[in-house]
Short mmCIF file of C-alpha atoms and ligand atoms in Angstrom, two decimals:
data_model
loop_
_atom_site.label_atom_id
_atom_site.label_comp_id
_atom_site.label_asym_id
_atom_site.label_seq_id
_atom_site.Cartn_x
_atom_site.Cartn_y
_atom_site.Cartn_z
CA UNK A 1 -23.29 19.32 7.62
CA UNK A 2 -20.70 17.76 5.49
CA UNK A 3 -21.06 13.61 5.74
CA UNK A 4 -18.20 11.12 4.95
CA UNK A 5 -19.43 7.46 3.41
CA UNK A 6 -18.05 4.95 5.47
CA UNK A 7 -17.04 1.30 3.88
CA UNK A 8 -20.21 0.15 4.64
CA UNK A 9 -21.94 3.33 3.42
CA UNK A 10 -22.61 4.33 6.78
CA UNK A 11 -23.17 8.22 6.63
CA UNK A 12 -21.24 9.90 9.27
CA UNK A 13 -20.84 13.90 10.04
CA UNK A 14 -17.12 15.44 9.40
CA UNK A 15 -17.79 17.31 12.71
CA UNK A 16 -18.87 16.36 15.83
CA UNK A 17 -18.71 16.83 19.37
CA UNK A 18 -15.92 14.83 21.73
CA UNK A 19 -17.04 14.06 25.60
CA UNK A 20 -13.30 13.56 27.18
CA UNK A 21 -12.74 14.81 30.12
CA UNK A 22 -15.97 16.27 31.00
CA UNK A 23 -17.04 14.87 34.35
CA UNK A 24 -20.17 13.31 34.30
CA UNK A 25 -22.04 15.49 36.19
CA UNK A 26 -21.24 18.55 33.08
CA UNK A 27 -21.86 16.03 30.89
CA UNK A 28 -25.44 16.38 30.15
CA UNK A 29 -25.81 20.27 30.30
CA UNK A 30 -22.61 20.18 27.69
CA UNK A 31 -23.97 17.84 25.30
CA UNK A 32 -27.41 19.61 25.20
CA UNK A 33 -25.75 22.95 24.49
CA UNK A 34 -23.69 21.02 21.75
CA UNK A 35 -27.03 19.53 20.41
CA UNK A 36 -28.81 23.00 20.81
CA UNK A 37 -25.34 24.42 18.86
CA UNK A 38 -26.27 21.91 15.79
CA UNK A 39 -23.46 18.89 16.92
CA UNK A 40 -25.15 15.88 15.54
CA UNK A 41 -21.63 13.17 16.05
CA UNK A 42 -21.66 12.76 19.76
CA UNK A 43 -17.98 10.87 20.80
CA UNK A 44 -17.96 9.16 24.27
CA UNK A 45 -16.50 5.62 25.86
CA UNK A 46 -16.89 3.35 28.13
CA UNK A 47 -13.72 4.69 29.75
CA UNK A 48 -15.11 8.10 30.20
CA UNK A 49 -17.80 7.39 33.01
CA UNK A 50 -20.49 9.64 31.04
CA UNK A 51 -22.27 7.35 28.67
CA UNK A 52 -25.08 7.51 31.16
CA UNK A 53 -25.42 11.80 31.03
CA UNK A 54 -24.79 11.58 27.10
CA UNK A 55 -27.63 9.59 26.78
CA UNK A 56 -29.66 11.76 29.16
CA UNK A 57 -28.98 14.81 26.97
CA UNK A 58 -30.27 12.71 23.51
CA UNK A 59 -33.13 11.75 25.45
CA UNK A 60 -33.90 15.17 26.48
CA UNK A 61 -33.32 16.73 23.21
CA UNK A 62 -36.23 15.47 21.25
CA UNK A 63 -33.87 15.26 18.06
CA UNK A 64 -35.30 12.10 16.16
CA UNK A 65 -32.54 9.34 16.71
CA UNK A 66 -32.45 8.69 12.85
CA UNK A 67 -30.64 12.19 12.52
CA UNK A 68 -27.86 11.52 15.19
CA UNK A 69 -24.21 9.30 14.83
CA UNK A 70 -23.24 7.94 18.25
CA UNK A 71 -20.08 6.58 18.92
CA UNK A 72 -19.25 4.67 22.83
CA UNK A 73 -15.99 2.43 22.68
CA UNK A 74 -14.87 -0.09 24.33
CA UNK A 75 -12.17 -0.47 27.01
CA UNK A 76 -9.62 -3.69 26.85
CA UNK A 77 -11.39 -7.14 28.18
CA UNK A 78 -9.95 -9.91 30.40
CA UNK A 79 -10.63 -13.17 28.97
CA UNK A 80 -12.64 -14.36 27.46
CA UNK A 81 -12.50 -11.41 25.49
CA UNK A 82 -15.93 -12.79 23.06
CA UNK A 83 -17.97 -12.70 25.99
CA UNK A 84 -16.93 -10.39 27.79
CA UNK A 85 -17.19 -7.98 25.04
CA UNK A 86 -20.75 -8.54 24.24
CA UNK A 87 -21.16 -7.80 28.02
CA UNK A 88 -19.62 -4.44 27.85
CA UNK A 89 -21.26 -3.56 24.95
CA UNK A 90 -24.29 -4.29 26.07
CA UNK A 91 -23.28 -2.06 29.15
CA UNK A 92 -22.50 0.71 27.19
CA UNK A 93 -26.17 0.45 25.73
CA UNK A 94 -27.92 0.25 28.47
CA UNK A 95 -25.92 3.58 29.89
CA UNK A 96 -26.64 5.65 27.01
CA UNK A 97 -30.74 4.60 26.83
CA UNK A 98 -30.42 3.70 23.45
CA UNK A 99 -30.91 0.06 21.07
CA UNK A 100 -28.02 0.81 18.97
CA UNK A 101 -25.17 3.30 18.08
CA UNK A 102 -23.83 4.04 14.76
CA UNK A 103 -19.84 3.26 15.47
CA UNK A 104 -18.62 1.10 18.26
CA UNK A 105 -14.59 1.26 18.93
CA UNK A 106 -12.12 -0.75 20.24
CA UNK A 107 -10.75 1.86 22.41
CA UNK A 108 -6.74 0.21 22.47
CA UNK A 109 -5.37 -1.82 20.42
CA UNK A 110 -4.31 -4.18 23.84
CA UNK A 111 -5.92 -7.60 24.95
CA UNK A 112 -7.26 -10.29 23.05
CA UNK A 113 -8.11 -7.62 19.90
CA UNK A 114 -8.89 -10.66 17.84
CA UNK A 115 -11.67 -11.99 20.40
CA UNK A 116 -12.73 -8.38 21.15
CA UNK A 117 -13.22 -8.05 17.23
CA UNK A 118 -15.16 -11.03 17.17
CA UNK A 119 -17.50 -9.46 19.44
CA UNK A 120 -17.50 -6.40 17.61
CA UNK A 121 -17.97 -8.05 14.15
CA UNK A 122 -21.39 -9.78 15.56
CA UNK A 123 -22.90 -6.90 17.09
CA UNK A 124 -22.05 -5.33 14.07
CA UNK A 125 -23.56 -8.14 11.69
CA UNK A 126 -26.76 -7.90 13.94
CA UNK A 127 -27.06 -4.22 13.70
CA UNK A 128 -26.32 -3.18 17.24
CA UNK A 129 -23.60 -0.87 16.01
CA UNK A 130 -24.40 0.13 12.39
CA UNK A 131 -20.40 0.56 11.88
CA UNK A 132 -17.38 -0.91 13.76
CA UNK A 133 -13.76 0.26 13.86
CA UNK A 134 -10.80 1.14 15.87
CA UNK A 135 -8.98 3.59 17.75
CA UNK A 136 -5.11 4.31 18.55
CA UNK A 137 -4.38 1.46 16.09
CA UNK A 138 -1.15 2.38 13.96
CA UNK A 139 -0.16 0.91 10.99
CA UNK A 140 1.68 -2.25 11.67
CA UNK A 141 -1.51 -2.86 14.16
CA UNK A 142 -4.27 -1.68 11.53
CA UNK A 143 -3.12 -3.61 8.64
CA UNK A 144 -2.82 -6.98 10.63
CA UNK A 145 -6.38 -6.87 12.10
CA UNK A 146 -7.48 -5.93 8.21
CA UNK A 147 -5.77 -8.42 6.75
CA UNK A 148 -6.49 -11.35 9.56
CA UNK A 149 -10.55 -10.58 9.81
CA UNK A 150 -13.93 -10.41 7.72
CA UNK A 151 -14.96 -6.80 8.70
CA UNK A 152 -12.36 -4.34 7.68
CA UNK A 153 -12.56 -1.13 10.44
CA UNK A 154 -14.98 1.44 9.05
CA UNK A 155 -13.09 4.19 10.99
CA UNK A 156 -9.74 4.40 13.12
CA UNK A 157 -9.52 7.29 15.79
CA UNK A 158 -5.91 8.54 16.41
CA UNK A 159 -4.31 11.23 17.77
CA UNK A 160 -4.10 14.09 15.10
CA UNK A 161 -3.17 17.57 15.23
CA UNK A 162 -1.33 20.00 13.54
CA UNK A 163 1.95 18.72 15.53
CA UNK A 164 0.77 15.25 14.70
CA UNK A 165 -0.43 14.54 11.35
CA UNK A 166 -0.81 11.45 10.37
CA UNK A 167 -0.23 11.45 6.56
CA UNK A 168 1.54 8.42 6.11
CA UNK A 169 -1.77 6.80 8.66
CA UNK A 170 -4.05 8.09 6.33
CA UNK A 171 -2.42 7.31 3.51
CA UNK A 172 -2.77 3.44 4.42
CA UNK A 173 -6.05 4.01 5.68
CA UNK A 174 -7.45 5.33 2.64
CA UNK A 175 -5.41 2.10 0.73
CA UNK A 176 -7.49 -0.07 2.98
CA UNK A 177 -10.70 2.19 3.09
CA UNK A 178 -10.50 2.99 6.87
CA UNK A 179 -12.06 6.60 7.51
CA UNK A 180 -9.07 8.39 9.58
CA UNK A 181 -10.93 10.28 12.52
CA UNK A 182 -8.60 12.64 14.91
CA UNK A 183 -8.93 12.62 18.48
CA UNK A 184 -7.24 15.59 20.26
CA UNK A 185 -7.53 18.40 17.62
CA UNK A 186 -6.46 20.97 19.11
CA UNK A 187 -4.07 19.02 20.93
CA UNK A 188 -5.84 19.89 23.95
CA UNK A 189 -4.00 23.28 23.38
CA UNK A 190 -0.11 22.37 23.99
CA UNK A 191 2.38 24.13 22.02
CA UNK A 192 0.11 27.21 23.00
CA UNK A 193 -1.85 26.12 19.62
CA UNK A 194 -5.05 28.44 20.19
CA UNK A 195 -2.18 31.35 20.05
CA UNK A 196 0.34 29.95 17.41
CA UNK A 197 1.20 32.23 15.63
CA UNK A 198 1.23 30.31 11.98
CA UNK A 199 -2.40 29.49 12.77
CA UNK A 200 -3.43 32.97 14.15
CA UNK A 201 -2.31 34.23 11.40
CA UNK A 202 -3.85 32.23 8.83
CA UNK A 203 -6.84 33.03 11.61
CA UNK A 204 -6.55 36.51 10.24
CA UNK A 205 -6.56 36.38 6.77
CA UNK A 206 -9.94 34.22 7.01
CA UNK A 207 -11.30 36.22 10.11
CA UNK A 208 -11.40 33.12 11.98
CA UNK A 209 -9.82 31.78 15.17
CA UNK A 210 -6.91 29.34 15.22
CA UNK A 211 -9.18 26.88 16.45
CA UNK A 212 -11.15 27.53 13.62
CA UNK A 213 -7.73 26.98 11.08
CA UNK A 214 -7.09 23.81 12.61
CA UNK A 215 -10.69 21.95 12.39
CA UNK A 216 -10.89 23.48 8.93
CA UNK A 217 -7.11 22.07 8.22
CA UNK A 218 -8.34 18.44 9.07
CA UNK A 219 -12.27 18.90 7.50
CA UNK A 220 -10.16 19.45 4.04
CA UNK A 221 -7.84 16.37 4.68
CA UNK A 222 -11.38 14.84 5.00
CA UNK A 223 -10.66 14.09 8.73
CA UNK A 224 -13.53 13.56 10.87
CA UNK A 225 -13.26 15.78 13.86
CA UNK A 226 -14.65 15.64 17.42
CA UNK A 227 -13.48 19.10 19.34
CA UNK A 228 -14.56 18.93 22.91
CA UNK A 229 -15.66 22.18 24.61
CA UNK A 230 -17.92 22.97 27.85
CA UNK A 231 -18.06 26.22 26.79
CA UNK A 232 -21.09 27.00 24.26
CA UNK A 233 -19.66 29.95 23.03
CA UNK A 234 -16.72 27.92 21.96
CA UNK A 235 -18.86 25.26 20.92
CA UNK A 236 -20.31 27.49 18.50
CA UNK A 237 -17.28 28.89 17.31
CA UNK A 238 -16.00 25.28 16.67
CA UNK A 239 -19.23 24.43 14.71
CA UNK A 240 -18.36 27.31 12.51
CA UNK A 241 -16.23 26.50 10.05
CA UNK A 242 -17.86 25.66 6.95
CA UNK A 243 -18.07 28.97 4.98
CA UNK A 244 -14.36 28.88 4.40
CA UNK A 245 -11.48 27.78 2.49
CA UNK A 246 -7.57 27.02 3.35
CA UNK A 247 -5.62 27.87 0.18
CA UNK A 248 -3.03 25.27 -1.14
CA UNK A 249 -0.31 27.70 0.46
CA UNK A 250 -2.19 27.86 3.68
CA UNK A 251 -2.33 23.93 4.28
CA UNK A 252 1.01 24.20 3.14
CA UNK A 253 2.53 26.18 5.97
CA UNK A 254 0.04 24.21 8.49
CA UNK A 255 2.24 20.85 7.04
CA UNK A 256 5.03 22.33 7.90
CA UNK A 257 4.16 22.23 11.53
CA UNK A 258 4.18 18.32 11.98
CA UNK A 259 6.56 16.86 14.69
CA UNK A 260 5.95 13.27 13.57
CA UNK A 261 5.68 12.74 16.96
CA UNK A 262 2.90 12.02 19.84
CA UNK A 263 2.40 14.69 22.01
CA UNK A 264 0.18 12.17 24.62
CA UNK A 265 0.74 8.62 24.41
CA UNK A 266 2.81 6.81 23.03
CA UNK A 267 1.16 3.46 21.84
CA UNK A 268 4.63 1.56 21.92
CA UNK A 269 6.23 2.41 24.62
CA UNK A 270 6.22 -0.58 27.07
CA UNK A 271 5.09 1.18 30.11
CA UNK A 272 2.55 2.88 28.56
CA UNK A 273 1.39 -0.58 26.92
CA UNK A 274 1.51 -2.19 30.38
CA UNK A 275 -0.42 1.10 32.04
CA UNK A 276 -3.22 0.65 29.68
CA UNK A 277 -3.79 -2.90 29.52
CA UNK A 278 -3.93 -2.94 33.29
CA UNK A 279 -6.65 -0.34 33.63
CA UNK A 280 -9.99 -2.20 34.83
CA UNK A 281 -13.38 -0.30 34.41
CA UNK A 282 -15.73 -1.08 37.35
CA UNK A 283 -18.72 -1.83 35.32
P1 NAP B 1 -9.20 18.72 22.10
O1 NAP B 1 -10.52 18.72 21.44
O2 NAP B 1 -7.96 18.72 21.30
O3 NAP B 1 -9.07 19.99 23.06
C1 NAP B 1 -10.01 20.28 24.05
C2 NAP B 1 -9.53 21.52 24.80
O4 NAP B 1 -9.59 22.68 23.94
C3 NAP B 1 -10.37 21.84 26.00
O5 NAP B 1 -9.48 22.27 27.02
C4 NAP B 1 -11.25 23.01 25.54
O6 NAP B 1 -11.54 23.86 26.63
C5 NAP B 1 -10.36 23.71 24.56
N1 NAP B 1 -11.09 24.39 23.48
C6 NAP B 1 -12.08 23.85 22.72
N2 NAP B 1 -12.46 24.72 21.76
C7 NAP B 1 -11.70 25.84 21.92
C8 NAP B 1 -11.62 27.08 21.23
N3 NAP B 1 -12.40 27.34 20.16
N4 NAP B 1 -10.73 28.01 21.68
C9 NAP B 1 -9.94 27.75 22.75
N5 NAP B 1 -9.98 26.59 23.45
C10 NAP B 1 -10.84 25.64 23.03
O7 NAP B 1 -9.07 17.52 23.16
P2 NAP B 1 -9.72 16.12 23.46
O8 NAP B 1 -10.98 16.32 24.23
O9 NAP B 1 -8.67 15.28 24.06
O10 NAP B 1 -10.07 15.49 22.04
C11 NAP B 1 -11.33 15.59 21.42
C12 NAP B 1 -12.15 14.31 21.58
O11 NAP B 1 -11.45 13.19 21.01
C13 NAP B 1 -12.38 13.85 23.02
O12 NAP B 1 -13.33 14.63 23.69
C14 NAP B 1 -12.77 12.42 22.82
O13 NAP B 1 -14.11 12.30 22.41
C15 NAP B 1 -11.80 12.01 21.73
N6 NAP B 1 -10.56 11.38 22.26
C16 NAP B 1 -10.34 10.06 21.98
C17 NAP B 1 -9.20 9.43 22.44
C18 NAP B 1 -8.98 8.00 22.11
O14 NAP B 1 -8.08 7.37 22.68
N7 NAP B 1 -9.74 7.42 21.21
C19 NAP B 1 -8.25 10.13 23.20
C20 NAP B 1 -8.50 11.47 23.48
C21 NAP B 1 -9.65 12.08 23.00
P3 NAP B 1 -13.08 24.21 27.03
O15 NAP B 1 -13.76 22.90 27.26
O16 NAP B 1 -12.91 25.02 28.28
O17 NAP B 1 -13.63 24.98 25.88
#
């Protein structure tokens, strides 16, 4: 597996395996198959109600914890945001078995993100989550928390896709040294992207799916990349993408496919803002 170094020289795999969506009781027959598969990056949150299965599945597996990354996040906190942090992180902890995880991420960039960072900064500082970072953040959002705190975010999380791409986001993230990771590939196949017919037929050329295009598109922009699949066959497929190369030309054409535009959420839209921040978790 290829490894990225993160700013605190934090090892983390450039392929893992995203939990979204799959309901908890799925959750740990699809994580073992991704473990069995070779997925050592194992993506969940708070928010997903499966942190309890994906830890089932590592416990299960037998895989020395040394040789797995595992990311939880955390959901936006009524005040006080410090403590309350500590107390869903500690939640999170206790759901997936284990005494630490190697990235912990603020989930939204809603809420009291200073206090929540805080938080995050001292379970970070006492080794409870080897890295910190961020998801959704965009740039006006990213540079203010790195600018404004101690620990600048080892990793932000944001939607990227071939529609989506992000290159002016990574550009500032690699100025600040903030590892871009994409959520939503594939973009959860709209715009018919397992058929496109760009990708397919780069596909073609390579023998390889347009799945296979696109996670090997964002592996060579040095995106980490967490494909979710309950399928294993698909799994596999996904894992296999590492004994090929997009030419110059080829990324080209895949550039040329950007929207500059969200096909999900959009982070600044005020009802969207408002429909986020008032989500609760139970626990
Ligand atoms: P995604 O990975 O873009 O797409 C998943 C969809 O693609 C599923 O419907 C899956 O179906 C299908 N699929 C997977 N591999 C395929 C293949 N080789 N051929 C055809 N279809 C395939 O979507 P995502 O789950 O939204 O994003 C990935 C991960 O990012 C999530 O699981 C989560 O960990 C993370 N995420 C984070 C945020 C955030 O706010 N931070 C938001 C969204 C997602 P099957 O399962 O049937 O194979």
């Amino acid at each position: 597996m290829q490894n990225v170094t993160l700013n605190n020289d934090v090892e983390m795999p450039i392929l893992g395996f995203g939990v979204y969506q799959i309901p908890p009781e799925q959750t740990e027959q699809a994580v073992s198959d991704a473990l069995a598969a070779g997925y050592r990056l194992l993506d969940t949150a708070a928010a997903y109600g499966n942190e309890e299965a994906v830890g089932r599945a590592v416990e299960s597996s037998g895989i020395p914890r040394e040789e797995l990354f595992v990311t939880t996040k955390l959901w936006v906190q009524d005040a006080p945001a410090e403590e309350n942090t500590r107390r869903a992180f500690e939640t999170s902890l206790a759901k997936l078995g284990l005494d630490y995880v190697e990235l912990y991420l603020m989930h939204q960039p809603y809420g009291d993100v200073y206090g929540q960072w805080r938080a995050m900064e001292d379970v970070n500082r006492e080794g409870l989550a080897k890295a910190i970072g961020v998801a959704n953040f965009y740039p006006d959002r990213l540079l203010d928390l790195v600018i404004n705190n101690e620990v600048v975010p080892a990793v932000n999380q944001i939607e990227t896709h071939p529609f989506f791409q992000r290159a002016a986001d990574q550009d500032l993230m690699r100025e600040h040294g903030v590892q871009h990771q994409s959520w939503g590939g594939f973009a959860e196949g709209r715009n018919d992207l397992f058929t496109h017919p760009v990708l397919s037929e780069i596909g073609k050329a390579h023998d390889k799916s347009a799945a296979q295009v696109v996670l090997r598109w964002l592996i060579q922009r040095s995106i980490v990349t967490i494909p979710k699949s309950v399928s294993p066959d698909r799994m596999a497929q996904n894992f296999d993408v590492f004994d090929f190369e997009l030419t110059d030309g080829q990324m080209a054409q895949i550039a040329d496919l950007d929207t500059g535009t969200t096909l999900f959420f959009d982070h600044h839209d005020p009802e969207m803002v408002a429909w986020l921040s008032r989500r609760r978790l139970d626990s």
